[in-house]
Coordinates of C-alpha atoms in Angstrom, one line a residue:
Chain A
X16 CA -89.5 98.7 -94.0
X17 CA -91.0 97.0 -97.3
X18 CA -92.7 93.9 -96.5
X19 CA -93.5 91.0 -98.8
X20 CA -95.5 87.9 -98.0
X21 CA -95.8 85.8 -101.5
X22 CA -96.3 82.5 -102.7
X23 CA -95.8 80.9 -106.0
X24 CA -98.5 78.3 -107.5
X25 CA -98.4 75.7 -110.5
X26 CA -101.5 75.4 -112.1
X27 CA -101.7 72.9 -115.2
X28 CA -104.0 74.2 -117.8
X29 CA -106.7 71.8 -118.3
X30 CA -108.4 70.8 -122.2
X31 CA -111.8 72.2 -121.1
X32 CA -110.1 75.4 -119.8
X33 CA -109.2 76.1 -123.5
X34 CA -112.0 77.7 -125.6
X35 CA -112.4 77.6 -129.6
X36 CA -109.4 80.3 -130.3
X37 CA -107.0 77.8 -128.8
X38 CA -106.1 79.7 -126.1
X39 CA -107.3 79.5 -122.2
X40 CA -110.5 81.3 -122.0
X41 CA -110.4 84.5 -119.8
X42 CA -112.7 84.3 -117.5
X43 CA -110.5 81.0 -115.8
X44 CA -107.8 83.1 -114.9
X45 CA -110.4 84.3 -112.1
X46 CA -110.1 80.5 -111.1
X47 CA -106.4 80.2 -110.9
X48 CA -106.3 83.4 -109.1
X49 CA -108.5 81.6 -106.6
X50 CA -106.2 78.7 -107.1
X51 CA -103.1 80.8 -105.6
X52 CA -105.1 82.7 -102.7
X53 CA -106.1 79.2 -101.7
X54 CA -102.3 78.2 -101.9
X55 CA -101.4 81.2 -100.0
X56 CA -103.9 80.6 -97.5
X57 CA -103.4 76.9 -96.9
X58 CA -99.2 77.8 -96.3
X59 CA -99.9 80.8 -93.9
X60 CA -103.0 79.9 -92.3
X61 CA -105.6 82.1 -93.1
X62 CA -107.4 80.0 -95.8
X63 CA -111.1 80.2 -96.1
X64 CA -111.7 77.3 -93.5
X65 CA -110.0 79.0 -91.0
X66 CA -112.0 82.3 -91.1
X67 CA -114.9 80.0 -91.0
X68 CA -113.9 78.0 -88.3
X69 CA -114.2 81.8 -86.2
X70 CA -117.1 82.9 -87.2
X71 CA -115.9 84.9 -90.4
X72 CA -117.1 84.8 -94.3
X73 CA -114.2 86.6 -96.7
X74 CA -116.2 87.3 -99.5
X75 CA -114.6 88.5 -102.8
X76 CA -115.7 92.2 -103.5
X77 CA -114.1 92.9 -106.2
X78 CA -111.6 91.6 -108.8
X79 CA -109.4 92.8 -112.4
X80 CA -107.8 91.3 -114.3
X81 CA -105.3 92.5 -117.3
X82 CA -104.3 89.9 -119.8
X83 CA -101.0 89.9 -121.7
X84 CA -100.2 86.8 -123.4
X85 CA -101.9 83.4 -124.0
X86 CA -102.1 80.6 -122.4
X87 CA -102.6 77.3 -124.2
X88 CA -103.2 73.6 -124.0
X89 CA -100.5 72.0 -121.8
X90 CA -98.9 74.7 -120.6
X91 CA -99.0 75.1 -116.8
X92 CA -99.3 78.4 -115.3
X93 CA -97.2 80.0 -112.2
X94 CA -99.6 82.0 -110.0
X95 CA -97.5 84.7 -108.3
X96 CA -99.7 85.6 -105.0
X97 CA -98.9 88.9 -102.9
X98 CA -100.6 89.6 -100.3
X99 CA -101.0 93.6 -100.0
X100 CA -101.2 95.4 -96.4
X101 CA -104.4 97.6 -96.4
X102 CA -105.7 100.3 -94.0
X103 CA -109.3 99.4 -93.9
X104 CA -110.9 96.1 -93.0
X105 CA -110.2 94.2 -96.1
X106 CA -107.9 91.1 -97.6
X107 CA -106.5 92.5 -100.4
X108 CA -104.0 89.9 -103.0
X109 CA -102.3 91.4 -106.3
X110 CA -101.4 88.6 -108.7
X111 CA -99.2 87.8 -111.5
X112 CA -99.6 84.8 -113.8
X113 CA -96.2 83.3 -115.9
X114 CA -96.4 80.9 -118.2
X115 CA -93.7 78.2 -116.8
X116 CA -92.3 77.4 -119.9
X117 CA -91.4 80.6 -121.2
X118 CA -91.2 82.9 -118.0
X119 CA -93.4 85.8 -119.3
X120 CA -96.0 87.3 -118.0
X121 CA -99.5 86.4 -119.2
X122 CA -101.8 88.1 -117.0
X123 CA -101.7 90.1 -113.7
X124 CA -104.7 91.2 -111.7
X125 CA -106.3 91.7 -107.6
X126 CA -108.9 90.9 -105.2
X127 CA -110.8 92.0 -102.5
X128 CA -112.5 90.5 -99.6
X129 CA -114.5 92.0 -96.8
X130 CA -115.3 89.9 -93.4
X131 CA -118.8 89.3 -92.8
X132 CA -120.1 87.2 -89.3
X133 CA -121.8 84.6 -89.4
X134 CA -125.3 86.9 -89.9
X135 CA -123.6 88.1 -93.2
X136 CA -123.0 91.5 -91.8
X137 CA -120.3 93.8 -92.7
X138 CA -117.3 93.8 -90.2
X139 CA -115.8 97.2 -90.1
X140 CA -112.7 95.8 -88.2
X141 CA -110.3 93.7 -89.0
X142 CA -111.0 90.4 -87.0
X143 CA -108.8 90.1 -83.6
X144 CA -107.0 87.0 -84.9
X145 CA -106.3 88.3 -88.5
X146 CA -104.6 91.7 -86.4
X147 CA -102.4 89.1 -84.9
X148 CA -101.6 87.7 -87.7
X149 CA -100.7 90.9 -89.6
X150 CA -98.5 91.7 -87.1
X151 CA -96.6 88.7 -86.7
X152 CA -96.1 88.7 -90.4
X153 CA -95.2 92.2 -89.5
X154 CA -97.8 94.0 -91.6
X155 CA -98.7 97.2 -89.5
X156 CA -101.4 99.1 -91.6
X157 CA -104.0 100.0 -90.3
X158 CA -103.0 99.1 -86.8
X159 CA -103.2 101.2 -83.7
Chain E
X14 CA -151.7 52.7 -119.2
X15 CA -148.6 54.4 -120.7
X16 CA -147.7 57.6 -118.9
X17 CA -145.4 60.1 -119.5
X18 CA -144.4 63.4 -118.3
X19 CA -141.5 65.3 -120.8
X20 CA -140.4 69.2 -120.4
X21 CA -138.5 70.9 -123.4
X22 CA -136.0 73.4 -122.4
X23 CA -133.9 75.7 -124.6
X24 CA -129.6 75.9 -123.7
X25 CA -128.1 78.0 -125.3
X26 CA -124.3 77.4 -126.6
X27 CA -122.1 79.5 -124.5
X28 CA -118.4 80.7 -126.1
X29 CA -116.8 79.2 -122.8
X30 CA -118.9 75.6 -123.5
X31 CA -116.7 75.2 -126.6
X32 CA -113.6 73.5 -126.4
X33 CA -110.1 73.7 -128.8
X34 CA -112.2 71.5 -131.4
X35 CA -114.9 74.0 -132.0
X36 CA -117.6 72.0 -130.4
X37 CA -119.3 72.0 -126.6
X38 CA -116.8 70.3 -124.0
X39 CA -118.2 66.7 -123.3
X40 CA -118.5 67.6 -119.5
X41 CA -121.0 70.4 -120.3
X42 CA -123.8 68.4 -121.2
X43 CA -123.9 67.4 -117.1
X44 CA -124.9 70.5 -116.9
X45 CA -127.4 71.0 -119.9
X46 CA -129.0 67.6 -118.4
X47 CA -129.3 69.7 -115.1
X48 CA -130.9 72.8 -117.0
X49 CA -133.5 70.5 -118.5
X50 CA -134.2 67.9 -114.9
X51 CA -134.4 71.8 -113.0
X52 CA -136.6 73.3 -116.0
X53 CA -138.7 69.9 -115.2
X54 CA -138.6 70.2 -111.6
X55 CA -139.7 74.4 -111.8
X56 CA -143.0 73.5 -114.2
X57 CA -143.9 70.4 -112.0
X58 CA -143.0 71.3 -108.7
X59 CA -140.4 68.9 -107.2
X60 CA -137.3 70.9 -107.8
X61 CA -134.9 70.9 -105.7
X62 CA -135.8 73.7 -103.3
X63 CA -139.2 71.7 -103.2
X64 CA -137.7 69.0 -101.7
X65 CA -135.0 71.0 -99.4
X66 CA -137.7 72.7 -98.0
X67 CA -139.6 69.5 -97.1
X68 CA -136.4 68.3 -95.3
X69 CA -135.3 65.9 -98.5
X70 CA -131.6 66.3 -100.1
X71 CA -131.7 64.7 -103.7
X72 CA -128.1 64.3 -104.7
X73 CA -127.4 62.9 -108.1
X74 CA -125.9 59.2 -107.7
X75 CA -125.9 58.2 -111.0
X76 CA -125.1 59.5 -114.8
X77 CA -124.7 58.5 -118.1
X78 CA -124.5 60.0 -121.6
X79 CA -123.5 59.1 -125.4
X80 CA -122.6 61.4 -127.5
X81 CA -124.0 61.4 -131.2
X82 CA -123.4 64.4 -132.9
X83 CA -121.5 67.8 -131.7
X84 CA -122.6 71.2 -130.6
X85 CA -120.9 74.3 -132.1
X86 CA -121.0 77.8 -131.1
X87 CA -124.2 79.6 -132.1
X88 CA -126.3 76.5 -131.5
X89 CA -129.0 76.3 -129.1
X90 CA -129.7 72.5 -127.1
X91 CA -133.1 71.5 -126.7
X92 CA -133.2 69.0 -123.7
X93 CA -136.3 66.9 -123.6
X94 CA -136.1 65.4 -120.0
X95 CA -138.8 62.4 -119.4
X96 CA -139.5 61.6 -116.1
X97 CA -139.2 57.8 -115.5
X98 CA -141.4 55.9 -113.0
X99 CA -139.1 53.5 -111.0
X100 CA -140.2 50.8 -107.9
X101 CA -137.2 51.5 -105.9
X102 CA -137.0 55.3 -103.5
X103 CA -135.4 57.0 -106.5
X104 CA -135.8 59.9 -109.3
X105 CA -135.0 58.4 -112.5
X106 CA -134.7 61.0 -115.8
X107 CA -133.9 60.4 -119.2
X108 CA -132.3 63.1 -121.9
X109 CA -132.4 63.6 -125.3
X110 CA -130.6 66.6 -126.6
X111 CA -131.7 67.8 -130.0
X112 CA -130.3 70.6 -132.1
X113 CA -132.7 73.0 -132.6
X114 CA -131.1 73.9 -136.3
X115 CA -131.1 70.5 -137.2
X116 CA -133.3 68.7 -135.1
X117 CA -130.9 65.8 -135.1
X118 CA -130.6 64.0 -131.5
X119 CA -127.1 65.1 -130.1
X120 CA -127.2 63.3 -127.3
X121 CA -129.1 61.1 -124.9
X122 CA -128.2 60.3 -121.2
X123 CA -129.8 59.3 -117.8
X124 CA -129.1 60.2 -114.4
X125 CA -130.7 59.0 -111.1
X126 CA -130.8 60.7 -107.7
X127 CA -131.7 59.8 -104.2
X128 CA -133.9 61.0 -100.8
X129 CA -131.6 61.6 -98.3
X130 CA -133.3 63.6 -95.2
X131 CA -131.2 66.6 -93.6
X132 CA -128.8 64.5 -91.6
X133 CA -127.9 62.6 -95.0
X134 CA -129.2 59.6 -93.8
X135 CA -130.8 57.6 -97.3
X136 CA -133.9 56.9 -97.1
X137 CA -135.0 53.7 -98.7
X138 CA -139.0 54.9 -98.9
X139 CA -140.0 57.5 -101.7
X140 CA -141.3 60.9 -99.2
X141 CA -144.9 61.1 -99.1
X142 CA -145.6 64.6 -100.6
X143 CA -143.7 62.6 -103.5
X144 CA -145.7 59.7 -103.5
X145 CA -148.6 62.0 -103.9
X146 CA -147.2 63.8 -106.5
X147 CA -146.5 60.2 -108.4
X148 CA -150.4 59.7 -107.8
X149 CA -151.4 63.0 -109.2
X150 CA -149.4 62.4 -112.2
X151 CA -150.6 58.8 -113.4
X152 CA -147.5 56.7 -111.5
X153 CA -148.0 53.9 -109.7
X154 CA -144.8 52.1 -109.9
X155 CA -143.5 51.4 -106.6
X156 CA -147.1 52.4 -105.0
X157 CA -149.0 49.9 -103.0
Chain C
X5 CA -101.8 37.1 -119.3
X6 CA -104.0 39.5 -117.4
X7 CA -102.5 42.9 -118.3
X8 CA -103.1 46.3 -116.2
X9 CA -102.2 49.9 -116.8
X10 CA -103.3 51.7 -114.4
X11 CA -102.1 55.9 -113.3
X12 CA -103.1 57.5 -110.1
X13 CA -103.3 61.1 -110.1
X14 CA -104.3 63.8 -107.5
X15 CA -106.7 66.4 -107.8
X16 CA -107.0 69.3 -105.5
X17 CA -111.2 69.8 -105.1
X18 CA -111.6 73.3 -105.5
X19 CA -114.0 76.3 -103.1
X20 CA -115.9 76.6 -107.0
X21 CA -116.4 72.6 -107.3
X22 CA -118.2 72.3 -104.2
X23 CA -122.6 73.3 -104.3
X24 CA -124.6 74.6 -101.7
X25 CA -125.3 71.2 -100.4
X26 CA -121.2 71.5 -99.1
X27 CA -120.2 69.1 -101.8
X28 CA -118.3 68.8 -105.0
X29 CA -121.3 69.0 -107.6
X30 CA -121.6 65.9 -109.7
X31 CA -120.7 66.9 -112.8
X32 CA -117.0 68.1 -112.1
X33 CA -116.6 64.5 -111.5
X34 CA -116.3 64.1 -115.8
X35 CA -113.6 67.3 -115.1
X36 CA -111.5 64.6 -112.8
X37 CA -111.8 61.7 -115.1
X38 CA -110.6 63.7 -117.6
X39 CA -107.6 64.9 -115.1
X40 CA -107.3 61.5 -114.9
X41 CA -106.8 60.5 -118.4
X42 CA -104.8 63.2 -119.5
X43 CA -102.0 62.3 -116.7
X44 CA -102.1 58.9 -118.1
X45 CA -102.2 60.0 -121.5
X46 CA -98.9 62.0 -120.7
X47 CA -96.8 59.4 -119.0
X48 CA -98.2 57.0 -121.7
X49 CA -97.5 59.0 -124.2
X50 CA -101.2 58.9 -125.9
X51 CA -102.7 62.0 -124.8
X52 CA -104.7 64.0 -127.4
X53 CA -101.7 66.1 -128.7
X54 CA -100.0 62.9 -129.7
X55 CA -103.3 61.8 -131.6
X56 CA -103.3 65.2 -133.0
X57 CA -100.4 65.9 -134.5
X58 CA -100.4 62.5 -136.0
X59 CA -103.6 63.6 -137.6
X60 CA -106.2 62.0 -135.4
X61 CA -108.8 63.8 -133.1
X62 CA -110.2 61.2 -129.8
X63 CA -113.6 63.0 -129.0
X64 CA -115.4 60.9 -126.2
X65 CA -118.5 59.3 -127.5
X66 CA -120.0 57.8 -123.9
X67 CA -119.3 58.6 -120.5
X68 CA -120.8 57.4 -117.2
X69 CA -120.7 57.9 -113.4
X70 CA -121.4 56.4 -109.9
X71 CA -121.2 58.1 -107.2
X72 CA -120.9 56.5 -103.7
X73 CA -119.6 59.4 -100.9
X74 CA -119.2 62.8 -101.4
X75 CA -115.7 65.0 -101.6
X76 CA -115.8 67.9 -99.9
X77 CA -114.1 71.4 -99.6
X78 CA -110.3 70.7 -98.5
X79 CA -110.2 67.2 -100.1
X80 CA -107.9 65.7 -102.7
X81 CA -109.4 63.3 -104.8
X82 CA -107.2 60.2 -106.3
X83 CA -108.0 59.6 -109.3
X84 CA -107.3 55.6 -110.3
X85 CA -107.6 55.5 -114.1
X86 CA -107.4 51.9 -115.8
X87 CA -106.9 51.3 -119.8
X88 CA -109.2 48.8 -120.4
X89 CA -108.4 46.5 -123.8
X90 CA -111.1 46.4 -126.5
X91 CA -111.7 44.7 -129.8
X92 CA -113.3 47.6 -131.5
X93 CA -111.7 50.6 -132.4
X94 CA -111.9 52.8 -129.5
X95 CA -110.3 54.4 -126.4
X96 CA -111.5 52.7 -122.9
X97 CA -110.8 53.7 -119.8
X98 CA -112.5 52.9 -116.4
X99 CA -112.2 55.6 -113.4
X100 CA -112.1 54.7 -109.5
X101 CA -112.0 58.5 -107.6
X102 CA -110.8 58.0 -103.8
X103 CA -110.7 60.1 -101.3
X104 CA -106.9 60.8 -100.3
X105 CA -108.0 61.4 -96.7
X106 CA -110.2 58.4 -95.8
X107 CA -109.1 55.8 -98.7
X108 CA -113.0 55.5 -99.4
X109 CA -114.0 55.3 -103.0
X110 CA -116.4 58.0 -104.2
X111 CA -116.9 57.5 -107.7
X112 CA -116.8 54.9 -110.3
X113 CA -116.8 55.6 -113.9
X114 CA -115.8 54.6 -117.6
X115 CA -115.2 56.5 -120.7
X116 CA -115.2 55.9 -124.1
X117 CA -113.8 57.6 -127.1
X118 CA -113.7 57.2 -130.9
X119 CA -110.7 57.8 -133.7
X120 CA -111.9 61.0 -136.0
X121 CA -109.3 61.5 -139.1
X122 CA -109.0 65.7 -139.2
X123 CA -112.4 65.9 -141.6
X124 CA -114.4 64.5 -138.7
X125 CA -114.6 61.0 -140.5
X126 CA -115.2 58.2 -138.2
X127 CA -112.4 55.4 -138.2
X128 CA -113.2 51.6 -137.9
X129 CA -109.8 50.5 -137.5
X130 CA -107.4 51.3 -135.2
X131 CA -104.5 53.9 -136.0
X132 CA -101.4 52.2 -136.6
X133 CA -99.4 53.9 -134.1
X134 CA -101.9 53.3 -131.6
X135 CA -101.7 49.5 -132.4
X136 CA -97.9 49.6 -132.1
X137 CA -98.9 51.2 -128.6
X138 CA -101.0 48.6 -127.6
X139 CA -98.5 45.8 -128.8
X140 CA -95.5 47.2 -126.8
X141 CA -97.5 47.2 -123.4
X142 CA -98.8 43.8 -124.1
X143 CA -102.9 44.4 -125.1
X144 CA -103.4 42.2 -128.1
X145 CA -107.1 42.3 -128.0
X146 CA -108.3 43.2 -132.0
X147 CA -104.7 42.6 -132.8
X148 CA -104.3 39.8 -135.9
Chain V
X15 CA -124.9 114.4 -128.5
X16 CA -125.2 112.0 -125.9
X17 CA -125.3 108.2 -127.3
X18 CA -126.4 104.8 -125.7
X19 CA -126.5 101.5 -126.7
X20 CA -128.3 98.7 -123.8
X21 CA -128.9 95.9 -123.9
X22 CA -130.8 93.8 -121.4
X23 CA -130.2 89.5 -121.1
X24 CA -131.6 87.6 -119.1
X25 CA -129.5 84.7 -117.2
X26 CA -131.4 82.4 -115.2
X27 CA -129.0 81.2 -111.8
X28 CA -127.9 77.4 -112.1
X29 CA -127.5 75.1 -109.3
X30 CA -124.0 74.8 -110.6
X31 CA -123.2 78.5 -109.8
X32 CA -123.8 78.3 -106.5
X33 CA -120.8 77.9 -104.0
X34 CA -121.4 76.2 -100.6
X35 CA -121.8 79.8 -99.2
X36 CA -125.0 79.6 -100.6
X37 CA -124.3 82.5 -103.1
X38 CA -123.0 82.7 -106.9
X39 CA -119.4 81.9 -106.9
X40 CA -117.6 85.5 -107.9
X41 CA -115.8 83.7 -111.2
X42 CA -119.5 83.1 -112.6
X43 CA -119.9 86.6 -112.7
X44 CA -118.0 87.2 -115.7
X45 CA -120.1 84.6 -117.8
X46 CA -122.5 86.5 -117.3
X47 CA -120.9 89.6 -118.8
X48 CA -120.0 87.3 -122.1
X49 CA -123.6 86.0 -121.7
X50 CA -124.7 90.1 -121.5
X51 CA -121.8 90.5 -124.2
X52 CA -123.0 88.0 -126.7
X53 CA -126.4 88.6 -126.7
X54 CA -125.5 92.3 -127.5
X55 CA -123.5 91.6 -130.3
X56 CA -126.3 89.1 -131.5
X57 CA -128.7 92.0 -131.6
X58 CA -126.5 94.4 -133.0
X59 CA -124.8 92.3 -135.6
X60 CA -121.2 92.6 -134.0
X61 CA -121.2 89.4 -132.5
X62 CA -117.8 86.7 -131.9
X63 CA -118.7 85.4 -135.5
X64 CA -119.1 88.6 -137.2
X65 CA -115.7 89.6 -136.2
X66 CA -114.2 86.4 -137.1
X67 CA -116.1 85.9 -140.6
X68 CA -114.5 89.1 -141.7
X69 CA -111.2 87.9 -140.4
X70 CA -110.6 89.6 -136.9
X71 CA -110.1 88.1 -133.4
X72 CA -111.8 90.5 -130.6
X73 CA -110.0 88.7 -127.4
X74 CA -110.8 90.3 -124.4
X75 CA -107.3 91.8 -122.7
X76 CA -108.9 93.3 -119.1
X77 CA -112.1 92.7 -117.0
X78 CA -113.3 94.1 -113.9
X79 CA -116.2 93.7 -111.6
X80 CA -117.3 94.9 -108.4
X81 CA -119.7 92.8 -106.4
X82 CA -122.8 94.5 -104.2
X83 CA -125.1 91.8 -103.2
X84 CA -125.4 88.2 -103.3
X85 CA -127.3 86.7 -105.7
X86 CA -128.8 83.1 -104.6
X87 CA -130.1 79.9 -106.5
X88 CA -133.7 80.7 -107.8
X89 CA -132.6 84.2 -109.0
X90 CA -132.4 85.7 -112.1
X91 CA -129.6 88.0 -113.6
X92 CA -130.2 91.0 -115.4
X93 CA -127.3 91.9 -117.5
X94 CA -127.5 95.3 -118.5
X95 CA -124.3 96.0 -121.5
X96 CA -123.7 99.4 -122.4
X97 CA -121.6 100.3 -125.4
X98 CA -118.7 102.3 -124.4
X99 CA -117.6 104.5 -127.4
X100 CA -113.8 104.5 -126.8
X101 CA -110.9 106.7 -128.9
X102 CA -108.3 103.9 -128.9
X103 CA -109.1 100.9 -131.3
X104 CA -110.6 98.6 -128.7
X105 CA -114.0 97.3 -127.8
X106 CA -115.5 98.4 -124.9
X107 CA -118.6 97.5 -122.7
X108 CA -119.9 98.3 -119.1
X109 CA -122.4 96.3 -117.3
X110 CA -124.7 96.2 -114.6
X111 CA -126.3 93.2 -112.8
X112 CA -129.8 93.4 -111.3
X113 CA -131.5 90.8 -109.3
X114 CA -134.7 90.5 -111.2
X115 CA -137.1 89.9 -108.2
X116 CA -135.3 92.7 -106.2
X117 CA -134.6 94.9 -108.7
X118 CA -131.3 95.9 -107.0
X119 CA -127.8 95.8 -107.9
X120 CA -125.6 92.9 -107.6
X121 CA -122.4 93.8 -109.5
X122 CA -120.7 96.4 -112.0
X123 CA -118.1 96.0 -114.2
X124 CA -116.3 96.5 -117.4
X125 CA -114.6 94.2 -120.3
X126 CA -112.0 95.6 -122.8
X127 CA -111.2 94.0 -125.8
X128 CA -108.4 94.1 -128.8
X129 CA -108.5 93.6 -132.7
X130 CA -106.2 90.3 -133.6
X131 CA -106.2 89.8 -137.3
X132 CA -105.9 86.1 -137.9
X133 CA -102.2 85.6 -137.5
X134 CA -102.7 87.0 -134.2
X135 CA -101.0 90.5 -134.7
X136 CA -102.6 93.4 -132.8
X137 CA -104.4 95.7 -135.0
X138 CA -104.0 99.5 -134.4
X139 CA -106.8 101.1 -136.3
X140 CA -110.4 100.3 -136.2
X141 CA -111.5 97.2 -138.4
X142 CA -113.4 99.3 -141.3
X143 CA -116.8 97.3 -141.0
X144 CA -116.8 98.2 -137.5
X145 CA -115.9 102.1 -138.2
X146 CA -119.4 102.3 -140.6
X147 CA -121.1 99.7 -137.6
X148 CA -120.3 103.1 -135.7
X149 CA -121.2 105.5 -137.5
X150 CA -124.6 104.1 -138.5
X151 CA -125.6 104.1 -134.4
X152 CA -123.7 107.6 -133.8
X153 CA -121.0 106.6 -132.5
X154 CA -118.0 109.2 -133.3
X155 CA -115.2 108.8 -131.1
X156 CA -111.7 108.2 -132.8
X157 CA -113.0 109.0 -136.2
X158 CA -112.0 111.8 -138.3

C-alpha cells in the first residue's frame, strides 16, 4: 500500500523577497518550504508547538533545494508538502513549489529533522506520540 | 559639558539586501541600525547579553529612519551610532549611515529601547550597573 | 467631509520572525507594513507595478515604528493600514498592527514615500493619474 | 595535479539570525554561503558583477547544506568556499562552516550555478573569460 499525506500552501511573493535580477532570490525558497511544513503541521497536528509542548525540539538537519523556473514580483507560489515515511528517527518532507499562475514547477527540494529533548540531546527513537501518529496516518516504517 | 560617545561600524551590502530597483530594501536598514547599536554595545559593554545576564531584557520600543540617498550592491554602510543621554529609564541611539565610497549621509534614524527584568515587567528606574556605566562615561542626565 | 480608506490584512508571524527573546524581532514589523500596503495598493489599485509601468518608481523616503506588546510564534497579526491625505507630493500611509487573537494593538506606524520618474529624478507634483486617484475616492487635499 | 582554491570569510552572528530556539535559524545558513560566495569572487575577480559587466547571469539552480552543530548569538562563522572544478558548464562551490571560538564544524554544503546570457537563455559552453579565469589558476576540467 502507497501512502500519501500532502498539503498544498499559497504563498504570495513579497517585494523584498525579490533581489536585483527581478526574480525571488533563492535562498527564500528555504522560507516557503518552512512556510508549507508549518501548514502541514498546523492541519495534521504535529507542528513545532506541539513537539514542544512534549518535551521535543525538531530541528532541521539538512535541506536541498533544485530550482527550475523563476519566481517574480506578484506571483504567488503553491507549496506542495509530502510528508515521506522514514526508517530511522527522523521527520523527513519532499517539496514542490508551482507557480499559481502558470502551473509549472519552479523549484522542488527536502528536509530533515531529528528530535532532541529538552537537554538538546539526540533522540534515537521516534517519540511515543509521533509512533501513534504514523500509524494512524497509517505510515508503518520503521515500526515494530 | 558636552558628552558624546559614537562607534563606527562597517555593513557590508549583501546581494539579498537589494531589492528589484537595484538598491538595499528599505526594511534592511533596521537591521544595519542593529549592526551598529550591537557593534556599540560589544566596544562599551552594555550589549545585549550584558544586560540578559544581569536579569534586564532591552526590547526595542521605538524606531525611525529617513531615507536620503540609496545603497547599491558593492557598497559598504558605515553606521555611526551616538549614544544619547535621556532622563527617563530608556536607551536612546541615533544613526547616521554614510557611504563609505561617497561619504554622503544615506540615512539617519533613531530607535529607543526599554529595561524590562526577566518576568517582562517594565521597569521605570534605569538598572544600577547602568547608572554606573552613565557615570563612568560623563552622563548625568536622569542621575540624582 | 472626513474621508477614510482604510484595508485590513493578515499576516501569518512566522518560526524565522520571532528572536531568542520568543518574539517577533522589531524590525519585520517594516516587512508587515509593507504587507500592509501592498494589499491596499492591490485592491486600490496603486501598488508599485501600477506606478511602474506608468513610468513612476514610489521608493519610501521615512518610516517609523511603535511598538506596544509583542507577537509571538502562532500569532496572526492584523495589519490596519490607513491612506492619509497630504498637500505635498507624496505617498502617506499610517499602520495600526493588532493582534488577531487578543484584539490588542502592538504596533503603530506611518510611512512615507516620494514619486521618482524612471532616471531617479525627484517629482514635486503629483502624477496625474495619481491625482485622478485621489479625486475619485474623494481626497482633495493639494488638489486646485 | 591536485588543485584548490579557499577561501576563508568571516560572518559575524546577528541578533536577527537567531530563532527563539536560541540557535541560527537553518534558512540563514545559506547567506552565509553567498556571504562565503561573494567574498570569493571578490578576491578572485569572478564576482556577481564581473559576470554581469561582461553580459552573463550566474543564478544559482541547487543548494544543499547539512547542519552539525548549533551556532548561537555571539558566534562567529567561518565560511570556508572551495572551488569545485566541474566538466559541465556550471559554477560550482563547496563550503564548510566553523564556529570560530570552537573551531568545530557547524554545517557543509554545496551551491550550483548556471550561465544566463542577458535574455535569460541558458548557456551551454563555458563563458570565454571564465575558460582563461581557469586556466590561469589550473583549473582544466571540461577544456580541450
Amino acid at each position: 500500500m502507497s501512502m500519501e499525506l500532502t498539503t498544498r500552501t499559497l504563498v504570495r511573493v513579497r517585494f523584498s523577497d525579490v533581489d536585483s535580477m527581478g526574480v525571488v532570490w533563492h535562498g527564500h525558497y528555504i522560507r516557503y518550504f518552512e512556510d508549507g511544513r508549518e501548514d502541514f503541521g498546523n492541519r495534521h497536528n504535529i507542528n513545532y508547538l506541539d513537539f514542544h509542548s512534549r518535551g521535543y525540539l525538531i530541528p532541521v538537519v539538512k535541506i536541498d533545494c533544485n530550482y527550475r523556473r523563476p519566481l517574480i514580483y506578484g506571483d504567488t507560489a503553491v507549496v506542495e508538502t509530502r510528508f515521506v515515511d522514514t526508517e530511522a528517527a527522523k521527520i523527513r518532507y519532499d517539496y514542490t513549489i508551482f507557480n499559481e499562475r502558470t502551473n509549472e514547477v519552479v523549484a522542488t527540494g527536502s528536509s530533515t529533522q531529528v528530535f532532541l529533548n529538552l537537554n538538546h540531546e539526540l533522540l534515537l527513537a521516534f517519540p511515543p506520540f509521533f509512533l501513534e501518529w504514523k500509524k494512524k496516518n497509517g505510515f508503518m516504517t520503521g515500526l515494530t
